[in-house]
Coordinates of C-alpha atoms in Angstrom, one line a residue:
M1 CA 43.0 106.0 78.2
K2 CA 41.5 105.4 74.8
C3 CA 41.8 107.5 71.6
V4 CA 38.8 109.9 71.5
K5 CA 38.5 109.3 67.7
C6 CA 39.0 105.5 67.1
G7 CA 39.0 103.9 70.6
K8 CA 42.5 102.4 70.3
P9 CA 44.9 102.9 73.2
S10 CA 46.0 106.6 73.3
T11 CA 49.7 107.4 73.0
V12 CA 49.5 111.2 72.6
H13 CA 48.2 113.6 75.1
V14 CA 48.3 117.2 73.9
Q15 CA 45.8 120.0 74.7
N16 CA 43.6 117.9 76.9
L17 CA 43.1 115.5 74.0
D18 CA 44.0 111.8 74.2
T19 CA 44.6 110.2 70.8
C20 CA 46.5 107.5 69.1
G21 CA 49.4 108.5 66.9
S22 CA 47.5 107.9 63.7
C23 CA 44.5 110.0 64.6
F24 CA 46.8 112.8 66.0
Q25 CA 48.5 113.0 62.6
K26 CA 45.2 113.2 60.9
I27 CA 44.0 116.0 63.2
I28 CA 47.2 118.1 62.6
E29 CA 47.1 117.4 58.8
K30 CA 43.4 118.4 58.7
R31 CA 44.1 121.7 60.4
V32 CA 47.0 122.5 58.1
R33 CA 45.0 121.5 55.0
K34 CA 42.2 123.9 56.1
E35 CA 44.7 126.7 56.6
V36 CA 46.2 126.1 53.1
R37 CA 42.7 125.9 51.5
T38 CA 41.1 129.0 53.2
A39 CA 44.1 131.2 52.7
G40 CA 44.8 130.0 49.1
L41 CA 48.4 129.4 49.9
I42 CA 49.5 126.8 47.4
E43 CA 48.6 126.8 43.7
K44 CA 49.6 124.8 40.6
N45 CA 53.1 125.4 39.2
D46 CA 54.3 127.1 42.4
K47 CA 58.1 126.9 43.1
I48 CA 58.3 126.3 46.8
L49 CA 61.2 126.6 49.1
V50 CA 60.8 124.9 52.5
I51 CA 63.2 126.3 55.2
D52 CA 64.3 123.7 57.7
D53 CA 66.0 125.2 60.7
G54 CA 66.5 121.9 62.4
S55 CA 63.5 122.5 64.7
A56 CA 60.4 120.2 65.0
S57 CA 58.4 122.8 63.0
G58 CA 61.0 122.8 60.2
K59 CA 60.9 119.0 59.9
V60 CA 57.1 118.7 60.2
S61 CA 56.5 121.6 57.6
G62 CA 58.4 119.7 54.9
Y63 CA 56.6 116.4 55.7
L64 CA 53.1 117.9 55.8
L65 CA 53.6 120.0 52.7
K66 CA 54.6 116.9 50.7
K67 CA 51.6 115.0 52.1
I68 CA 49.1 117.8 51.4
I69 CA 50.1 118.6 47.8
K70 CA 50.5 115.0 46.7
G71 CA 49.8 114.9 43.0
M72 CA 49.8 118.7 42.5
P73 CA 52.3 120.0 39.9
V74 CA 54.6 122.1 42.1
Q75 CA 58.4 122.1 42.6
I76 CA 59.6 121.7 46.2
E77 CA 63.1 122.3 47.5
I78 CA 64.1 121.9 51.2
K79 CA 67.1 123.9 52.5
Q80 CA 68.7 123.8 55.9
K81 CA 68.7 127.5 57.0
E82 CA 67.9 129.7 60.0
F83 CA 64.9 132.0 59.7
E84 CA 63.8 135.3 61.2
P85 CA 60.7 137.3 60.2
G86 CA 61.5 139.8 57.6
M87 CA 64.5 138.0 56.3
E88 CA 64.8 138.1 52.5
I89 CA 65.3 134.7 50.8
K90 CA 67.1 134.8 47.5
G91 CA 66.3 132.4 44.7
D92 CA 63.7 131.6 42.0
Y93 CA 60.8 130.7 44.3
N94 CA 57.4 132.3 44.5
K95 CA 56.5 130.7 47.9
V96 CA 58.7 130.2 50.9
V97 CA 57.4 127.9 53.7
V98 CA 58.9 129.0 57.0
P99 CA 59.3 127.0 60.2
W100 CA 56.7 129.0 62.2
N101 CA 54.0 127.8 64.5
A102 CA 51.2 129.2 66.6
D103 CA 53.4 129.7 69.6
L104 CA 56.0 131.8 67.6
E105 CA 53.2 133.8 66.1
D106 CA 51.7 134.6 69.5
E107 CA 55.1 135.5 70.9
Y108 CA 55.8 137.8 67.9
F109 CA 52.4 139.5 68.2
L110 CA 52.7 140.1 72.0
S111 CA 56.2 141.4 71.6
C112 CA 55.0 143.9 68.9
V113 CA 52.1 145.0 71.1
M114 CA 54.3 145.4 74.2
Q115 CA 57.1 147.3 72.4
N116 CA 54.5 149.4 70.6
R117 CA 55.9 148.6 67.1
E118 CA 54.2 147.6 63.9
A119 CA 53.5 143.9 63.5
E120 CA 54.2 143.8 59.8
F121 CA 55.0 140.1 59.6
L122 CA 51.8 138.7 61.1
G123 CA 50.3 135.7 59.4
H124 CA 51.3 134.8 55.8
Y125 CA 53.0 137.8 54.3
T126 CA 54.4 139.0 50.9
T127 CA 57.6 140.9 50.2
S128 CA 58.6 141.9 46.7
S129 CA 57.9 138.7 44.6
K130 CA 57.7 136.1 47.3
T131 CA 54.9 134.9 49.6
Y132 CA 56.1 133.6 53.0
V133 CA 53.8 130.8 54.1
K134 CA 53.5 129.9 57.8
L135 CA 52.3 126.4 57.2
L136 CA 52.1 125.4 60.8
L137 CA 50.2 128.5 62.0
P138 CA 47.3 126.4 63.3
V139 CA 49.7 124.1 65.2
L140 CA 51.3 124.6 68.6
S141 CA 55.0 123.9 69.1
S142 CA 54.2 121.1 71.5
E143 CA 52.0 119.5 68.8
A144 CA 54.8 119.9 66.2
E145 CA 57.2 118.2 68.5
Q146 CA 54.8 115.4 69.2
L147 CA 54.3 114.8 65.5
A148 CA 58.1 114.9 64.9
K149 CA 58.4 112.2 67.6
I150 CA 55.7 110.1 66.0
R151 CA 57.3 110.3 62.6
N152 CA 60.8 109.7 64.1
F153 CA 62.3 113.0 62.8
S154 CA 65.4 114.1 64.6
Y155 CA 65.3 117.7 65.6
T156 CA 66.9 120.2 67.9
E157 CA 64.9 121.7 70.7
K158 CA 65.4 125.3 71.5
K159 CA 66.2 125.5 75.2
D160 CA 66.0 129.2 75.8
K161 CA 62.4 130.5 76.3
S162 CA 61.7 134.2 76.2
P163 CA 59.8 135.7 79.1
I164 CA 56.8 136.2 76.8
R165 CA 56.8 132.5 76.0
E166 CA 57.0 131.6 79.7
V167 CA 54.0 133.8 80.4
M168 CA 52.1 132.2 77.5
D169 CA 52.8 128.7 78.8
K170 CA 51.6 129.6 82.2
L171 CA 48.4 131.1 80.8
E172 CA 47.9 127.9 78.7
E173 CA 48.2 125.7 81.8
E174 CA 45.5 127.7 83.6
Y175 CA 43.3 128.5 80.6
P176 CA 43.4 125.9 77.9
E177 CA 43.1 127.2 74.4
A178 CA 44.6 130.6 75.4
K179 CA 47.2 130.3 72.7
F180 CA 44.7 129.7 70.0
S181 CA 42.6 132.6 71.3
L182 CA 45.6 134.9 71.1
L183 CA 46.3 133.6 67.6
K184 CA 42.7 134.5 66.6
S185 CA 43.2 138.0 68.1
S186 CA 46.4 138.5 66.1
R187 CA 44.6 137.5 62.9
E188 CA 41.8 140.0 63.6
F189 CA 44.4 142.7 64.5
S190 CA 46.3 142.2 61.2
R191 CA 43.2 142.6 59.0

């Protein structure tokens, strides 16, 4: 198979899309740039903490943030730390980039709907004086893992899948783009 963008031999097959590694990186970076731009997530003189939980999303978040804000006057610090939604991060940062992707957002949204509880941490959210940025919101976990492999990042895979994640994966197999449709619904729900 050939890359759908440049015609070189394809090395990546994600979401029914055959691309070479270089074009795949550009596609992911473009999606993340659009998310940052449309949501106004990063500004000059921000103090940003990137949480790296050892997952592919954590590694890729740090890499993409540095690539996207190249030349912008911001301070970035990367810390190895586990993260859960609603967790308060201490420190003199006004933005916290969390290792969160579209799959985790969909799972969180569905669990809130099924348990009939308020989804207060949907999308990018603010608590007290910090904005929590989900940089990889437009990226699936499989895409983050693929990008981590292309960039030769070492990461730990989470072996245990929740029942909700298993259902989402089955839906995605049968109906491509189902995860992105659910993500769009969660964004409409949170407005």
